[in-house]
Structures are given as C-alpha cells and as structure tokens.
Short mmCIF file of C-alpha atoms in Angstrom, two decimals:
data_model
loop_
_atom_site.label_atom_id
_atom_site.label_comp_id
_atom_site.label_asym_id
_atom_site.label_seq_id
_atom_site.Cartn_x
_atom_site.Cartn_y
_atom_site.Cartn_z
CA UNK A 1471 144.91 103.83 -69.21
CA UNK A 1472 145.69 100.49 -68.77
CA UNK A 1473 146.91 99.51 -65.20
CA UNK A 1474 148.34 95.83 -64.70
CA UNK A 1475 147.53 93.83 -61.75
CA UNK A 1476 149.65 92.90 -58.70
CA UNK A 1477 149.20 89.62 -57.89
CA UNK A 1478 150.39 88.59 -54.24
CA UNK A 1479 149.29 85.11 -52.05
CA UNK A 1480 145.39 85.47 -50.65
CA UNK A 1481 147.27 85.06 -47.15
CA UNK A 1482 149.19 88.42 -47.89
CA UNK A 1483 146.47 90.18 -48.87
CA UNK A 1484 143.80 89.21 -45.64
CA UNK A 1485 146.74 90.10 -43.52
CA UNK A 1486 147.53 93.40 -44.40
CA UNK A 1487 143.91 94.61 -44.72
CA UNK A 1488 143.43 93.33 -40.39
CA UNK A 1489 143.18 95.86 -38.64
CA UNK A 1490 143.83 93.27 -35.51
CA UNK A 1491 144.34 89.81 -34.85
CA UNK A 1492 141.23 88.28 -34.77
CA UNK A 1493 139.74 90.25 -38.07
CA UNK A 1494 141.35 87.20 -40.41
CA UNK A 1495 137.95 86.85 -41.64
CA UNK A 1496 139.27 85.24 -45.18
CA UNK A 1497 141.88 82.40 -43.38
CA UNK A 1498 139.12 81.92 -41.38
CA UNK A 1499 136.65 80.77 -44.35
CA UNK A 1500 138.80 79.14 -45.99
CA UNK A 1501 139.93 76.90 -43.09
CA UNK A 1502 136.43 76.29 -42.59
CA UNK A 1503 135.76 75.10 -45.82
CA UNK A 1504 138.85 73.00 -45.82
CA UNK A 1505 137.65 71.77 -42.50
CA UNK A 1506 134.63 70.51 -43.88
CA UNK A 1507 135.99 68.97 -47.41
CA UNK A 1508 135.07 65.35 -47.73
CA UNK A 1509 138.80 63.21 -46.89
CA UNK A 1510 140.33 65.97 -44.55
CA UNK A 1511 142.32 63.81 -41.94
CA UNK A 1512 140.89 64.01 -38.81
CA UNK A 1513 144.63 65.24 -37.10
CA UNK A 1514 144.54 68.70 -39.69
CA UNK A 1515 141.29 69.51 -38.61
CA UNK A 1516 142.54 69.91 -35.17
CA UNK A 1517 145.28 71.46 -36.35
CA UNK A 1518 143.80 74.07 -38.36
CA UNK A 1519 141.43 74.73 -35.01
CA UNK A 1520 144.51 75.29 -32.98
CA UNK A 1521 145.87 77.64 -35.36
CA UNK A 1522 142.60 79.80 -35.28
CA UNK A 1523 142.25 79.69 -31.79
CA UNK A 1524 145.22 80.22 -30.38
CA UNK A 1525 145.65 83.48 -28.63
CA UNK A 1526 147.79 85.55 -30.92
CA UNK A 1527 148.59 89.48 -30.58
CA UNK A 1528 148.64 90.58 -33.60
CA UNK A 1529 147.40 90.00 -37.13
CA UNK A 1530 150.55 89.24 -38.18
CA UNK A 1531 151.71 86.89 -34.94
CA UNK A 1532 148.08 85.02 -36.12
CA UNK A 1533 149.34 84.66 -39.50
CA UNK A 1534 152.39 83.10 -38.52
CA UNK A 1535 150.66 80.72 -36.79
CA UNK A 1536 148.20 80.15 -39.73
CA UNK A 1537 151.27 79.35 -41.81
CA UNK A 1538 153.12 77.38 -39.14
CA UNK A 1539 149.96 75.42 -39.08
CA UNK A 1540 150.30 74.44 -42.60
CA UNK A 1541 153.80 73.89 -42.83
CA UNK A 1542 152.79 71.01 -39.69
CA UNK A 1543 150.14 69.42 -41.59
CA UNK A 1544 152.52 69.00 -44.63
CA UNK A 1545 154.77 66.74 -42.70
CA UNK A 1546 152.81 65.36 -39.63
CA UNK A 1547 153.15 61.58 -39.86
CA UNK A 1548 149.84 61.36 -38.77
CA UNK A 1549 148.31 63.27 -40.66
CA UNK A 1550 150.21 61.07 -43.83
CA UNK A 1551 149.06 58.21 -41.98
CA UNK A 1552 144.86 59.17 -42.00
CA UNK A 1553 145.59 60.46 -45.60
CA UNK A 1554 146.94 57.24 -46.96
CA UNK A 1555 150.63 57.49 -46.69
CA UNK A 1556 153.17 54.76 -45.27
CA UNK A 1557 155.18 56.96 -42.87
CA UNK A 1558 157.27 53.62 -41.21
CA UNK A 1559 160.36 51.93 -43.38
CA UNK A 1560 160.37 48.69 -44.39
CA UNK A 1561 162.29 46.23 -43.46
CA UNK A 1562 163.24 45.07 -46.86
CA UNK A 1563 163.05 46.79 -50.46
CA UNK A 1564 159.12 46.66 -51.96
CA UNK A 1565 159.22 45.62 -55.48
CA UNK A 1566 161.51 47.03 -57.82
CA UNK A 1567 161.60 50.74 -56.60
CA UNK A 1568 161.63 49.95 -52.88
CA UNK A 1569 158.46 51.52 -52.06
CA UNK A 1570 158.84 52.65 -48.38
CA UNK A 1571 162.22 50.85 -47.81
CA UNK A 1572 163.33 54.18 -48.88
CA UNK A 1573 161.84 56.17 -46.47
CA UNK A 1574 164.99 57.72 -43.95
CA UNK A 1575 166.86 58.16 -47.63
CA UNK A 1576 168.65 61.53 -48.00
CA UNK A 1577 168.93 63.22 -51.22
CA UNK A 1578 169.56 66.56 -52.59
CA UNK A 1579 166.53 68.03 -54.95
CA UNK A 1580 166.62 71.50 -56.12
CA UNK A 1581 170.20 72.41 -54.69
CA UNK A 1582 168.89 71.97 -51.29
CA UNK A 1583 169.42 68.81 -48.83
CA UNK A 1584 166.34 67.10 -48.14
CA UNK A 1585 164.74 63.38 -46.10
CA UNK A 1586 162.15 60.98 -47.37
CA UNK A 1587 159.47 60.38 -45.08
CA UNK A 1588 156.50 58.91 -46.83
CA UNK A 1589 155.46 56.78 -49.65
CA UNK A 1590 152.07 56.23 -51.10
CA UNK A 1591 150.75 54.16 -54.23
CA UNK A 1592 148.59 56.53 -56.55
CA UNK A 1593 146.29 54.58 -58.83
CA UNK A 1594 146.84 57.89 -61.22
CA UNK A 1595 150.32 58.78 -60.54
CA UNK A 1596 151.49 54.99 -59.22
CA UNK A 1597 154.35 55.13 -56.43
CA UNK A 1598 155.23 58.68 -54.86
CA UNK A 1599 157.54 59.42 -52.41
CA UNK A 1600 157.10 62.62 -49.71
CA UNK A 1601 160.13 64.65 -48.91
CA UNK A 1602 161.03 67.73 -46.78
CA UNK A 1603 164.11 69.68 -47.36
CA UNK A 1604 166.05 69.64 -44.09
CA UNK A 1605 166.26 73.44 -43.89
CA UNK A 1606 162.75 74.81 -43.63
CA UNK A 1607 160.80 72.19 -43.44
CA UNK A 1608 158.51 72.46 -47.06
CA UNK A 1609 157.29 69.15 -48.13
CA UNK A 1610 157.04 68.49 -51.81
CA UNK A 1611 156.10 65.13 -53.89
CA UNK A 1612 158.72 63.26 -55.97
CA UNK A 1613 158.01 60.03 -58.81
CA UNK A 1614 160.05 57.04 -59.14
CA UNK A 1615 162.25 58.65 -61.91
CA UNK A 1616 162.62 62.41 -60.13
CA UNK A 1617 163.52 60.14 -57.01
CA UNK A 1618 166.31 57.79 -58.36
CA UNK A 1619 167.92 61.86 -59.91
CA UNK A 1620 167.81 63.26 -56.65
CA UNK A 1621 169.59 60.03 -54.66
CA UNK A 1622 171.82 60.00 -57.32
CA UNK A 1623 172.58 63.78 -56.65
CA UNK A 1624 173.52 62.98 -53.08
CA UNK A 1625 175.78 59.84 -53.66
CA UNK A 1626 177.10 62.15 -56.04
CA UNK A 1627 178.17 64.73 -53.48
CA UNK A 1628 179.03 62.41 -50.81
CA UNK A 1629 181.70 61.01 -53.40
CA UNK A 1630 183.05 64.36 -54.22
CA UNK A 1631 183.44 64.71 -50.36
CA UNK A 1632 185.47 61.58 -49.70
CA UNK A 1633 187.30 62.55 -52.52
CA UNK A 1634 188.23 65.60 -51.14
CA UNK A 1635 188.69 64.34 -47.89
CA UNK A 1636 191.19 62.38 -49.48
CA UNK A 1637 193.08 64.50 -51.33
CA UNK A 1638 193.68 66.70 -48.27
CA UNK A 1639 195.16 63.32 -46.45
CA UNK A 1640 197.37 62.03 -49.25
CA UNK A 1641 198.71 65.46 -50.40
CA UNK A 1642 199.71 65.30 -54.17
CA UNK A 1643 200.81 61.62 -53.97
CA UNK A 1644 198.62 59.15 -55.25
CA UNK A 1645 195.25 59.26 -56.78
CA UNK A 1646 191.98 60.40 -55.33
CA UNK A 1647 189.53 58.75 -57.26
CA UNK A 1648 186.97 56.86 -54.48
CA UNK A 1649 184.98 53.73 -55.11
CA UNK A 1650 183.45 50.57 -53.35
CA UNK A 1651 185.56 48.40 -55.13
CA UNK A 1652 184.18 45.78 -52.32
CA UNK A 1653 179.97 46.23 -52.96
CA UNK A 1654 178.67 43.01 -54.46
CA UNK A 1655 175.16 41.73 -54.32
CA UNK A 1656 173.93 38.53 -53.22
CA UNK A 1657 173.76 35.89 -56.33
CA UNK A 1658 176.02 37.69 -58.82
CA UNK A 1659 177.44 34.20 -59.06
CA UNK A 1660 174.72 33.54 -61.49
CA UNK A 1661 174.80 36.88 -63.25
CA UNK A 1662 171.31 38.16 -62.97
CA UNK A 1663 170.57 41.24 -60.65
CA UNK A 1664 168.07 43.84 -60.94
CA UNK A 1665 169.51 46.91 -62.30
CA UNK A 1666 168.43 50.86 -62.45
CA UNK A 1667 169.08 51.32 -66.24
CA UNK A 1668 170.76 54.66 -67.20
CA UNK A 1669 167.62 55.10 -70.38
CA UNK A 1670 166.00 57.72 -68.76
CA UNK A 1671 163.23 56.25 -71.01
CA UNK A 1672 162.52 53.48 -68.28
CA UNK A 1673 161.11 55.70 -65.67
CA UNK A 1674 164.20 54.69 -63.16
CA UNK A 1675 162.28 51.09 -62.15
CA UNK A 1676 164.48 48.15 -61.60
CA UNK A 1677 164.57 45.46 -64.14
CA UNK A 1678 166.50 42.22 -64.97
CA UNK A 1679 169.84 42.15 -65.75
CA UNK A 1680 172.64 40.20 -66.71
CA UNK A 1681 175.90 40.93 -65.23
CA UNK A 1682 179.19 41.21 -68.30
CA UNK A 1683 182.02 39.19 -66.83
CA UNK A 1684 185.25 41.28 -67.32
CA UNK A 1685 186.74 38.82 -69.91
CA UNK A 1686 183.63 39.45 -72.36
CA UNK A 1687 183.45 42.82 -71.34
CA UNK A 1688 187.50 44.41 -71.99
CA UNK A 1689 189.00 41.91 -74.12
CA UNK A 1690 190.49 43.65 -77.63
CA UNK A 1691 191.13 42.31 -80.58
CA UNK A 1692 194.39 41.06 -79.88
CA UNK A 1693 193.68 39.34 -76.73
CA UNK A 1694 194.62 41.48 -74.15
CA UNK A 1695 192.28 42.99 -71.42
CA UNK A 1696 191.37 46.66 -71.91
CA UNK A 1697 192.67 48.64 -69.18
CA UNK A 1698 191.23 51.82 -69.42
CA UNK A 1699 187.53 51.62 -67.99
CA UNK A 1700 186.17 53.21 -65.07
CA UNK A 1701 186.47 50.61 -62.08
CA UNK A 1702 183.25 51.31 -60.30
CA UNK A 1703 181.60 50.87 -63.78
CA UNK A 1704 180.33 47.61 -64.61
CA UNK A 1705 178.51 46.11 -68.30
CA UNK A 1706 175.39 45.12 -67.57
CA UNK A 1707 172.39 43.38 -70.35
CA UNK A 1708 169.13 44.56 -69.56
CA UNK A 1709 166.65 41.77 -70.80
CA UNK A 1710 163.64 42.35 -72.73
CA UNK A 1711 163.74 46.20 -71.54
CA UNK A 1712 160.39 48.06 -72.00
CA UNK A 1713 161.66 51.19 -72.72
CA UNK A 1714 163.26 50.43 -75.95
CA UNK A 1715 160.31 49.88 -78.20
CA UNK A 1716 159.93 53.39 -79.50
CA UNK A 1717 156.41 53.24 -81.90
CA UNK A 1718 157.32 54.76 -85.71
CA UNK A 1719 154.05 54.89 -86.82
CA UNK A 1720 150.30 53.92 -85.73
CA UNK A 1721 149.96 51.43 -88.77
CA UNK A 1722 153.36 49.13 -87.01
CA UNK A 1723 151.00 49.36 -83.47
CA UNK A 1724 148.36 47.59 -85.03
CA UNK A 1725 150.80 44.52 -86.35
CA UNK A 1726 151.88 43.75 -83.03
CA UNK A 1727 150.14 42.65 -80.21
CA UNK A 1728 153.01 44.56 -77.45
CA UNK A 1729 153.93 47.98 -77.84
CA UNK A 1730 156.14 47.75 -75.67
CA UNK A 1731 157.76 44.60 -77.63
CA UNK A 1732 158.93 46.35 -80.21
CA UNK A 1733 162.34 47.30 -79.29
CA UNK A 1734 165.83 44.96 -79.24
CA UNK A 1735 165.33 41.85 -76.52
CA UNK A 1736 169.07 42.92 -75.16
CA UNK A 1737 170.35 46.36 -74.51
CA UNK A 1738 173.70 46.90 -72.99
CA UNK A 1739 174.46 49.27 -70.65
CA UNK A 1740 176.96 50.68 -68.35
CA UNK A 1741 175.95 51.39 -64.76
CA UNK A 1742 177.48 52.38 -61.58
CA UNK A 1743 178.49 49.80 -59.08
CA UNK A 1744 176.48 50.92 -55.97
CA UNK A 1745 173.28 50.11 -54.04
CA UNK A 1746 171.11 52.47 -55.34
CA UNK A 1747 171.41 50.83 -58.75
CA UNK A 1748 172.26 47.18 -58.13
CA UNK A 1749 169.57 44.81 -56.25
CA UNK A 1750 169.73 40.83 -55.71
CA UNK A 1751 167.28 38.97 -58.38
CA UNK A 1752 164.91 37.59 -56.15
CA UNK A 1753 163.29 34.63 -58.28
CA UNK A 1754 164.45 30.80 -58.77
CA UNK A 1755 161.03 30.18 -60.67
CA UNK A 1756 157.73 32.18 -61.51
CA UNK A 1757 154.51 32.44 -60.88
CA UNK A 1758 152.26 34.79 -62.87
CA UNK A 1759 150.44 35.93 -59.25
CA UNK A 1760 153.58 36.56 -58.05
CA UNK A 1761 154.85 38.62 -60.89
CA UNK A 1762 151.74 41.03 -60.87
CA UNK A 1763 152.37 41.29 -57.32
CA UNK A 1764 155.70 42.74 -58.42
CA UNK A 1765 154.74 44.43 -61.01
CA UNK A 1766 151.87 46.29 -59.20
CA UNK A 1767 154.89 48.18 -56.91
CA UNK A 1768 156.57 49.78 -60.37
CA UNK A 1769 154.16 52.03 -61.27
CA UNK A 1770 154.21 51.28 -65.25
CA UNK A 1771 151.14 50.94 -67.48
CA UNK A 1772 149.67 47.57 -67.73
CA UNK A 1773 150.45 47.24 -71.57
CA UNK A 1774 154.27 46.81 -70.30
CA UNK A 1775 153.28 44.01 -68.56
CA UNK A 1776 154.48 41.33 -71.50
CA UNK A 1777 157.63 42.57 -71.58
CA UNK A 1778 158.36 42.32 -68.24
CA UNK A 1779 156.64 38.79 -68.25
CA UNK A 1780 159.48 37.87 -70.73
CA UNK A 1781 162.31 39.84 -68.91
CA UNK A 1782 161.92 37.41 -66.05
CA UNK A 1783 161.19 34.35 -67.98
CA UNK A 1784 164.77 35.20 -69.40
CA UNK A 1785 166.46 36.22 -66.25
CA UNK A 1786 165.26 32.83 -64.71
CA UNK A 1787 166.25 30.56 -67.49
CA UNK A 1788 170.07 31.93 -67.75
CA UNK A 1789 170.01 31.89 -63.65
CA UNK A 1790 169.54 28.24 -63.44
CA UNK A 1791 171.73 27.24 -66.37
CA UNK A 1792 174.22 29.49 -64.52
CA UNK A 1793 173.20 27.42 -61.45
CA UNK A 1794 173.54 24.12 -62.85
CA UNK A 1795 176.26 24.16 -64.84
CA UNK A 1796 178.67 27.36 -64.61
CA UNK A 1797 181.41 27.10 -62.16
CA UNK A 1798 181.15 29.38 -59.51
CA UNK A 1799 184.75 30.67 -58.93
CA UNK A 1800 185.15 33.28 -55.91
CA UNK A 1801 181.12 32.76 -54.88
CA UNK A 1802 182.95 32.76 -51.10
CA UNK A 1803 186.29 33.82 -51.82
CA UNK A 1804 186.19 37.60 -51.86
CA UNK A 1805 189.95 37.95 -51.18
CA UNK A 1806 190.86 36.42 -54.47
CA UNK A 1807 187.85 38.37 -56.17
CA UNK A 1808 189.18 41.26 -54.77
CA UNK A 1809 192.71 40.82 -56.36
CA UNK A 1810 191.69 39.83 -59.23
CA UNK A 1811 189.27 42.70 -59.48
CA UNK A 1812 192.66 45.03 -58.66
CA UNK A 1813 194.03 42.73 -61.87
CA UNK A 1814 192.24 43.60 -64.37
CA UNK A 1815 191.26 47.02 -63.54
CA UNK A 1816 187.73 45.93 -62.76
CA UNK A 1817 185.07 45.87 -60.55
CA UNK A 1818 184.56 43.07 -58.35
CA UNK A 1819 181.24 42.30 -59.47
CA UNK A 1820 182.59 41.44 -63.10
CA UNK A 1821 184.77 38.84 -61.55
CA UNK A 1822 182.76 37.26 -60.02
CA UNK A 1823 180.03 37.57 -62.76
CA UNK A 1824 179.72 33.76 -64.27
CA UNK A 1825 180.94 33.53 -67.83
CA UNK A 1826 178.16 32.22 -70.10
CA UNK A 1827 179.10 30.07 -73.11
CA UNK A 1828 178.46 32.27 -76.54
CA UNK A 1829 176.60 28.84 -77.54
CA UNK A 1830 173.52 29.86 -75.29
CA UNK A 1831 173.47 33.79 -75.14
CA UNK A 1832 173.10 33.28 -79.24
CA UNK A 1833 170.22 31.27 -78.74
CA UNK A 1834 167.41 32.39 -80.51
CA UNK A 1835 165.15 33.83 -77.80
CA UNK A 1836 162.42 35.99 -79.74
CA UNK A 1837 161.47 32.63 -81.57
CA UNK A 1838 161.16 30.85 -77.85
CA UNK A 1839 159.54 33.73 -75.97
CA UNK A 1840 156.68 33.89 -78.94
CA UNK A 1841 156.39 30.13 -78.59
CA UNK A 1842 155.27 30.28 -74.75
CA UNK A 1843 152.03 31.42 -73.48
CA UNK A 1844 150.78 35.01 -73.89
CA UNK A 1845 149.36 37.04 -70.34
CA UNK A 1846 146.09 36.81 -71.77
CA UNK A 1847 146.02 33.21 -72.36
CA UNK A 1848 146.84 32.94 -68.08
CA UNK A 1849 143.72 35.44 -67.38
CA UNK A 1850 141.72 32.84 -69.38
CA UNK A 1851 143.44 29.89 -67.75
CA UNK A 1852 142.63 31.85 -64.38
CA UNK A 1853 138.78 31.89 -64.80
CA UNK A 1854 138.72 28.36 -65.98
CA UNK A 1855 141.22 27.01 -62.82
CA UNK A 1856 139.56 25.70 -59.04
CA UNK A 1857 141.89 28.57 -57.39
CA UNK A 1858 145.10 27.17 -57.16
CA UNK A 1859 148.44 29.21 -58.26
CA UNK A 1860 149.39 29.14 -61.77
CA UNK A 1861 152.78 28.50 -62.33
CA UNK A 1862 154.84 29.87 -65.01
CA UNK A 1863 156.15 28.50 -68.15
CA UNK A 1864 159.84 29.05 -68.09
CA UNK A 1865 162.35 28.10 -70.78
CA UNK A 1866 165.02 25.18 -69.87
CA UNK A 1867 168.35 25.77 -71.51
CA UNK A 1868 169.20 22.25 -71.07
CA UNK A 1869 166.48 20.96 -73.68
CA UNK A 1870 167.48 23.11 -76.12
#
C-alpha cells in the first residue's frame, strides 16, 4: 500500500529523536556548515557558538535556544551591518523611495503590526527594506512596491482611529471624516512635486509631477466649481510616466528605440494628500551625473532610464516658467490658502498649485523631447569630455 509522507521542519525531527540535550547531532552540522559558508558575518558565528554551547537541560531547552539564536541573527543590527545592510536612518529621504530614511517607519503587513529596521541595495532585486513584526520578533524582506502597500495599510488604520476617536467626542453632530487639510510640500508654488502614482504598474517609485490647481481641476461646464470631491484628494499629471508604455507586439519594440516610451507623455491621476505620497521636487536644473545618481536609488531597469531623463527635463522646464512668470499667490500666506482651500472644497495644495496658461501645457512636447539629445549620445559625449560634469539640455519655455 501506498503510505504518504509526513513532512515536519529538520529542527522537529533532530529534537524529538535526542535522547538528551547534547545529542543534537543534526543542528549541530548544520550550524557548522553554516559557520563555515563563505560571507557568514562574523557576529552570527558567535552567535550560533553561543547557542551550541550554552548549558541547556534538556533537548528541548537546547532547541529553544537553537531557535532563539536564529530569531537574534535575523534582526541583530550588527549582524545587518557585516552583511551589507544600512541599519541607521537618514537624515533626509534617498532618492525617490527614501532608501533608509524609512527605517523607524511602522506599517502593518500581513494583518500584523510591524518596524523597518534595515535597507539594502540588491544589484538583483534593487532596494529592499528589512522588517520585524512587533509581536514575535520574525524578520521578513519587503520591495519598494510591497513597502509603499504596507505604509499605506497603517496610515490607513491610523485614520480609521482618529476617526473613531472622533466620532466618540462629537457624538452624532457633525461629520467625522479626518484629513490634513494643512500638509503642503515645499515648492508647490511652482507645481512640480514628486508623487507615488496610484498605477500599481510603476513599482510604487516617486516620479515627477505636476500639481492640478483647483480651478482646472472642478470647474463644470457651466462655470461653477465642482463641489463634490474628496478634500484630501488632489489631481496630479505624472510626466513622461514609465509605466504606461504597455508593448502590443515584438514587431512595435523594434520601431522604437524606448520601450518604455511608448505610452501617453501625461497621465492624470488622483492621489492622496499625505507624506507618504507627496515629496518636494528637488531640481532647478540637471545634470545627467546627477540624474543617474538618482536614478540608481529606484531600483528600475536601465531601459527606463529615457523616460525618466525626459520626466525631469519636463518637470524642470514648467518649474522655471512657473518661477519666472506665474504669480505666486499664498506661497507665504497659508491662512488665506487655508480658507480658500475650506472655499472650494479643496485641498490646500490645489490652491496654492500655480495655474499654468493652456497656451504652454498644449505645447507640443513629444516633437521637443525627440529634438534634444538621446542618453546614449551623453555616454559618447562622456568618453570624449576631459572629466568635467555634463550638464543637461533642458527646454526653455520662453523661446518657444
């Protein structure tokens, strides 16, 4: 007859079959071999020799502290630290997806509570983030896009708690709905930010935006402003995203010299108005070093690298016509931005978003992005130069 297997951990099995505490001849191997790998940190070698020979009673007392062992080496910052990981915050946000800025961030993944406390750049996987859920202590391993869910996931439930909190307070009067009416971003006086788009297509990286003044955004037909939009919502226009150049067939690959290119140079979207989604643009010109510094810290394949070559060369050109010739209205006055935020049933940042004349957001910006210098044609320039930085061609609005 047949008989089917039980399968249970190797751990399991060596323990039950000691007859005492020091027969955990299996652990013992395998520890040794671990031991002895090529790129064990020096810290979880100690560790794993502690665990083996600490006195211990019985088999299953040794176990324990086998497994306790572990469980330590999973989450030791120095062990992180010897293996490669970045185990201290940042002062400031690294590149688009903050790299180890993040690091202290609480967020909620499978169900269960949990606390960044690495981040590492993985030339297979690019940047990954180390958790442990708050409980138990397990460490697991989370990409840019699983990240951005599970942060989300906690602002999510923080919300529903001040919402609650709230309703208890005001009773049935009023409405509950919470929101940071107040959260702006430095420079939304000249409309471009970096933005977490909601396409879960574009991996959950931060990418150039322009900010949808509430005017252009909720005015109907007749005139009138639209008041029926969520006021911690805010229009956003990603430029020249990435993630919207879907390939229909191999033969349409080989006409084009971008992938990645193929998709719509706009794409409007609706985010929410908080920090996890909303960062200040942090270029008045370009350099092409300087963008593959940035671009190094998202973690996308190189082909994307056009696009997001041309996402900045737009983001800069409509921040310094903004700059130059856009009147910047409650830049300093957040009272009045407030109110008329409160107004129009809006978000603050839409006020004081800059209105941009139809005459330039129709210009025609595939023809001018094709005219300007492919990323190629700089990596030739770059092997021909004496060394010095290579500065960007950007596009002036004025000469247009």
């Amino acid at each position: 007859p047949k008989i089917k297997p039980i399968k249970i951990p190797f751990y399991d099995w060596v323990a039950k079959s000691a007859p005492n505490s020091n027969s955990l001849r299996g652990l013992e191997l395998l520890f040794c071999y671990v031991y002895h790998m090529k790129g064990t940190p020096p810290m979880a070698k100690k560790i794993m020799a502690y665990c083996l020979q600490r006195h211990a009673e019985t088999a299953d007392q040794r176990l324990q502290f086998i497994l306790d062992g572990i469980r330590r080496i999973s989450y030791d910052p120095v062990v992180l630290n010897q293996d490669g990981w970045t185990t201290k915050k940042s002062e400031s946000a690294q590149g688009a997806l903050g790299g180890a800025f993040l690091i202290g961030r609480r967020i909620i993944w499978q169900r269960y509570e949990a606390l960044v406390i690495a981040f590492v750049r993985d030339e297979e996987f690019g940047c990954l983030w180390k958790a442990v859920w708050v409980e138990d202590l397990d460490t697991f391993d989370l990409e840019a896009d699983e990240l951005k869910d599970a942060m989300k996931k906690w602002d999510n439930k923080q919300a529903k708690l001040k919402r609650n909190q709230g309703s208890r307070s005001s009773g049935s009067s009023g409405s509950t709905r919470i929101f940071n009416k107040l959260f702006s971003v430095d420079g939304i006086e000249n409309g471009i930010i970096l933005a977490a788009p909601s396409n879960k297509a574009s991996r959950g990286v931060m990418w150039p935006a322009r900010v949808r003044h509430v005017v252009e955004t909720s005015m109907t037909a007749a005139g009138t402003v639209r008041r029926n939009a969520s006021k911690n919502l805010i229009q956003v226009v990603f430029l020249a995203p990435f993630w919207n150049g879907e390939v229909s067939s191999a033969s349409k690959v080989a006409e084009v010299k971008d992938q990645y290119s193929l998709g719509p140079l706009f794409e409007l979207d609706r985010i929410d108005a908080t920090a996890s989604n909303i960062q200040k643009y942090p270029f008045d010109s370009l350099s092409i070093e300087q963008l593959q510094s940035s671009f190094r810290f998202l973690g996308l394949p190189k082909a994307v690298f056009p696009r997001y070559l041309d996402s900045h060369r737009l983001a800069v050109a409509l921040k310094s016509y903004a700059k130059t010739h856009i009147p910047k209205v409650y830049s300093h006055d957040d009272e009045n931005a407030s109110a008329s935020a409160s107004l129009t049933e809006s978000h603050i940042l839409s006020v004081k978003a800059p209105i941009y004349p139809q005459v330039v957001l129709n210009l025609p910006y595939d023809f001018i992005l094709n005219k300007l210098p492919h990323p190629s044609e700089h990596a030739t320039a770059a092997s021909l130069s004496d060394g010095n930085s290579i500065c960007e061609a950007t596009i002036n609005i004025d000469y247009i």
